[in-house]
Amino acid sequence: MEGSQGDNVCMVMNTGRLPSPTVAWFKDEEPIVSNSHLEISQDLDHCKLMVNHVTPADSGTYKCVASSVMGTITKKFLLNIEGKLVSSIYSSFIW
């Protein structure tokens, strides 16, 4: 997934295997609080992070962690605005 400065970038993780998960997002291991620039949303099967109007300062490693009584799913995304690269670099599920 590519993006240029000023674009909106959406990162999505499938949580369909987990009943009623608790979801947390992180950038470079720091918790993200949803706001007008970094919008966190969740439906029954997915959790999403929308980064609005990206800049090079938004570059970094993003991580989504979804947990429930059934286990934990983790997915990491590498965002590099200067290089116009967004990729999923790691995904795991722990029972």
Rosetta silent file (secondary structure, phi, psi, omega in degrees, C-alpha in Angstrom):
SEQUENCE: MEGSQGDNVCMVMNTGRLPSPTVAWFKDEEPIVSNSHLEISQDLDHCKLMVNHVTPADSGTYKCVASSVMGTITKKFLLNIEGKLVSSIYSSFIW
SCORE:     score description
SCORE:     0.000 S_00000001
   1 L     0.000  124.022 -178.167    0.000    0.000    0.000 S_00000001
   2 L  -109.279  153.628  177.604    1.546    3.292   -1.077 S_00000001
   3 L  -152.768  152.291  177.345    0.820    6.825    0.070 S_00000001
   4 L  -113.636  160.937  177.806    2.145   10.322   -0.453 S_00000001
   5 L   -52.513  131.786 -178.773    2.401   13.216    1.960 S_00000001
   6 L    96.630  -16.062  177.694   -1.105   14.569    2.536 S_00000001
   7 L   -72.807  167.220  168.918   -2.847   11.261    1.781 S_00000001
   8 L  -102.317  132.575 -178.542   -4.994    9.323    4.247 S_00000001
   9 E  -118.305  130.757 -179.378   -3.590    5.882    5.139 S_00000001
  10 E  -115.321  128.084  175.525   -5.731    3.087    6.621 S_00000001
  11 E  -111.430  132.439 -173.419   -4.287    0.089    8.491 S_00000001
  12 E  -131.168  136.890  173.336   -6.665   -2.821    9.122 S_00000001
  13 E  -125.341  134.341  177.161   -6.413   -5.992   11.184 S_00000001
  14 E   -78.819  124.739  178.210   -8.928   -8.845   11.046 S_00000001
  15 L  -115.118   16.094 -172.812  -10.165   -9.746   14.556 S_00000001
  16 L   -55.262  -25.546 -178.776  -12.889  -12.145   13.419 S_00000001
  17 L   -79.730  -14.456 -174.405  -11.532  -15.070   15.469 S_00000001
  18 L  -105.264  127.466  175.204  -11.798  -13.200   18.777 S_00000001
  19 L   -79.305  127.215  176.130  -15.094  -12.635   20.589 S_00000001
  20 L    45.992   60.685 -177.080  -15.440   -9.058   21.930 S_00000001
  21 L   -74.690  152.749  166.820  -11.727   -8.173   21.791 S_00000001
  22 E   -92.520  128.146 -173.933  -10.048   -5.312   23.607 S_00000001
  23 E  -117.415  137.916  175.376   -7.997   -3.442   21.008 S_00000001
  24 E  -134.949  140.644  175.958   -4.953   -1.200   21.445 S_00000001
  25 E  -113.701  147.041 -179.616   -2.859    0.587   18.811 S_00000001
  26 E  -136.625  147.816  169.547    0.768    1.674   19.219 S_00000001
  27 E  -121.044  121.581 -177.825    3.253    3.757   17.225 S_00000001
  28 L    49.873   43.147  177.236    6.889    2.892   17.916 S_00000001
  29 L    70.197    7.509  175.713    5.673    1.044   21.058 S_00000001
  30 E  -101.717  134.872 -179.289    3.873    4.155   22.425 S_00000001
  31 E   -60.074  143.075  177.088    0.069    3.914   22.899 S_00000001
  32 L  -101.739  133.577  173.691   -2.040    5.820   20.382 S_00000001
  33 L  -105.241  128.131 -178.745   -5.016    7.871   21.539 S_00000001
  34 L   -61.808  133.903  176.298   -7.679    8.368   18.872 S_00000001
  35 L  -151.777 -168.115 -176.230   -7.995   11.954   17.634 S_00000001
  36 L   -71.216  -20.697  178.321   -8.726   13.798   14.377 S_00000001
  37 L   -90.906  -40.014  179.430   -5.292   12.864   12.943 S_00000001
  38 E  -118.314   97.862 -175.278   -5.143    9.242   14.186 S_00000001
  39 E   -99.666  119.333  177.996   -8.646    7.754   14.099 S_00000001
  40 E  -100.111  132.466  176.369   -9.182    4.342   15.711 S_00000001
  41 E  -141.241  163.892 -175.906  -12.332    2.385   14.868 S_00000001
  42 E  -152.191  138.873  169.935  -13.583   -1.163   15.340 S_00000001
  43 L  -124.979 -165.742 -174.882  -16.409   -3.331   14.033 S_00000001
  44 L   -62.003  -33.332 -173.334  -17.274   -6.980   14.661 S_00000001
  45 L  -117.679   -6.726 -173.672  -14.422   -8.386   12.539 S_00000001
  46 E  -142.197  151.936  166.600  -11.843   -5.616   12.099 S_00000001
  47 E  -122.448  142.734 -172.427   -9.962   -2.886   13.895 S_00000001
  48 E  -132.825  145.953  170.388   -8.720    0.082   11.881 S_00000001
  49 E  -124.632  118.173  176.325   -6.331    2.973   12.261 S_00000001
  50 E  -103.495  121.382  175.913   -6.802    5.851    9.826 S_00000001
  51 E  -102.451  111.260 -175.670   -3.889    8.289    9.656 S_00000001
  52 L   -88.894  136.486  175.825   -5.252   11.465    8.090 S_00000001
  53 L    51.508   62.229 -174.738   -3.095   13.787    5.986 S_00000001
  54 L   -61.462  149.737  174.609    0.150   11.877    6.565 S_00000001
  55 L  -132.091  168.713  176.347    3.501   13.607    6.881 S_00000001
  56 H   -55.827  -26.847  178.415    7.034   12.192    7.226 S_00000001
  57 H   -65.525  -18.492  178.300    6.573   12.515   11.023 S_00000001
  58 H   -82.055   -7.727  178.035    3.971    9.721   10.778 S_00000001
  59 L   -61.222  143.967  178.363    6.636    7.267    9.587 S_00000001
  60 E   154.081 -171.593  178.469    7.310    4.428   12.021 S_00000001
  61 E  -102.986  121.234  178.455    6.172    1.007   13.177 S_00000001
  62 E  -104.987  145.288 -179.281    2.503    0.713   14.080 S_00000001
  63 E  -137.678  137.759  173.655    1.108   -2.235   16.010 S_00000001
  64 E  -115.490  132.050  177.948   -2.415   -3.416   16.711 S_00000001
  65 E  -125.295  120.206  177.537   -3.056   -5.815   19.606 S_00000001
  66 E  -116.343  126.774 -176.727   -6.485   -7.413   20.017 S_00000001
  67 E  -130.134  145.539  172.385   -7.095   -9.567   23.104 S_00000001
  68 E  -151.972 -175.718  178.947   -9.963  -11.592   24.501 S_00000001
  69 L   -63.783  -19.430 -178.878  -10.496  -14.683   26.625 S_00000001
  70 L   -85.758  -15.386 -179.030   -9.773  -16.749   23.469 S_00000001
  71 E   146.521 -164.656 -177.026   -6.291  -15.301   22.861 S_00000001
  72 E  -135.056  137.555  173.198   -4.387  -12.402   21.349 S_00000001
  73 E  -116.324  133.425  177.651   -3.801  -11.269   17.769 S_00000001
  74 E  -126.986  137.266  175.581   -0.936   -8.878   16.979 S_00000001
  75 E  -139.898  134.121  178.294   -0.171   -7.221   13.659 S_00000001
  76 E  -111.737  147.189  178.853    2.579   -4.722   12.859 S_00000001
  77 E  -128.937  136.678  174.995    2.677   -2.223    9.998 S_00000001
  78 E  -102.818  121.784 -179.529    5.686   -0.312    8.700 S_00000001
  79 E  -116.125  119.586  178.120    4.806    3.184    7.505 S_00000001
  80 E  -129.947  100.685 -176.552    7.409    5.176    5.595 S_00000001
  81 L   -70.312  -40.376  179.891    5.982    8.314    4.033 S_00000001
  82 L   -60.253  -39.393  178.591    9.254    9.464    2.463 S_00000001
  83 L   -90.504   -0.916  179.393    9.564    6.099    0.724 S_00000001
  84 L    57.001   42.390 -177.023    5.800    5.886    0.133 S_00000001
  85 E  -123.715  129.187  170.239    5.667    2.387    1.664 S_00000001
  86 E  -128.714  121.988  179.688    3.073    0.885    3.957 S_00000001
  87 E  -142.765  154.033  172.965    3.391   -2.820    4.637 S_00000001
  88 E   -86.721  123.095 -175.352    2.295   -5.417    7.101 S_00000001
  89 E  -108.773  -13.063 -177.271    5.473   -6.836    8.606 S_00000001
  90 E  -164.296  137.369  176.304    4.281   -9.250   11.266 S_00000001
  91 E  -143.696  138.225  178.998    1.116  -10.957   12.346 S_00000001
  92 E  -145.807  158.069  174.664    0.563  -13.503   15.085 S_00000001
  93 E  -135.023  128.603  179.860   -2.200  -15.271   16.937 S_00000001
  94 E  -120.277  125.618  177.518   -1.729  -16.737   20.403 S_00000001
  95 L   -84.320    0.000    0.000   -4.325  -19.058   21.957 S_00000001
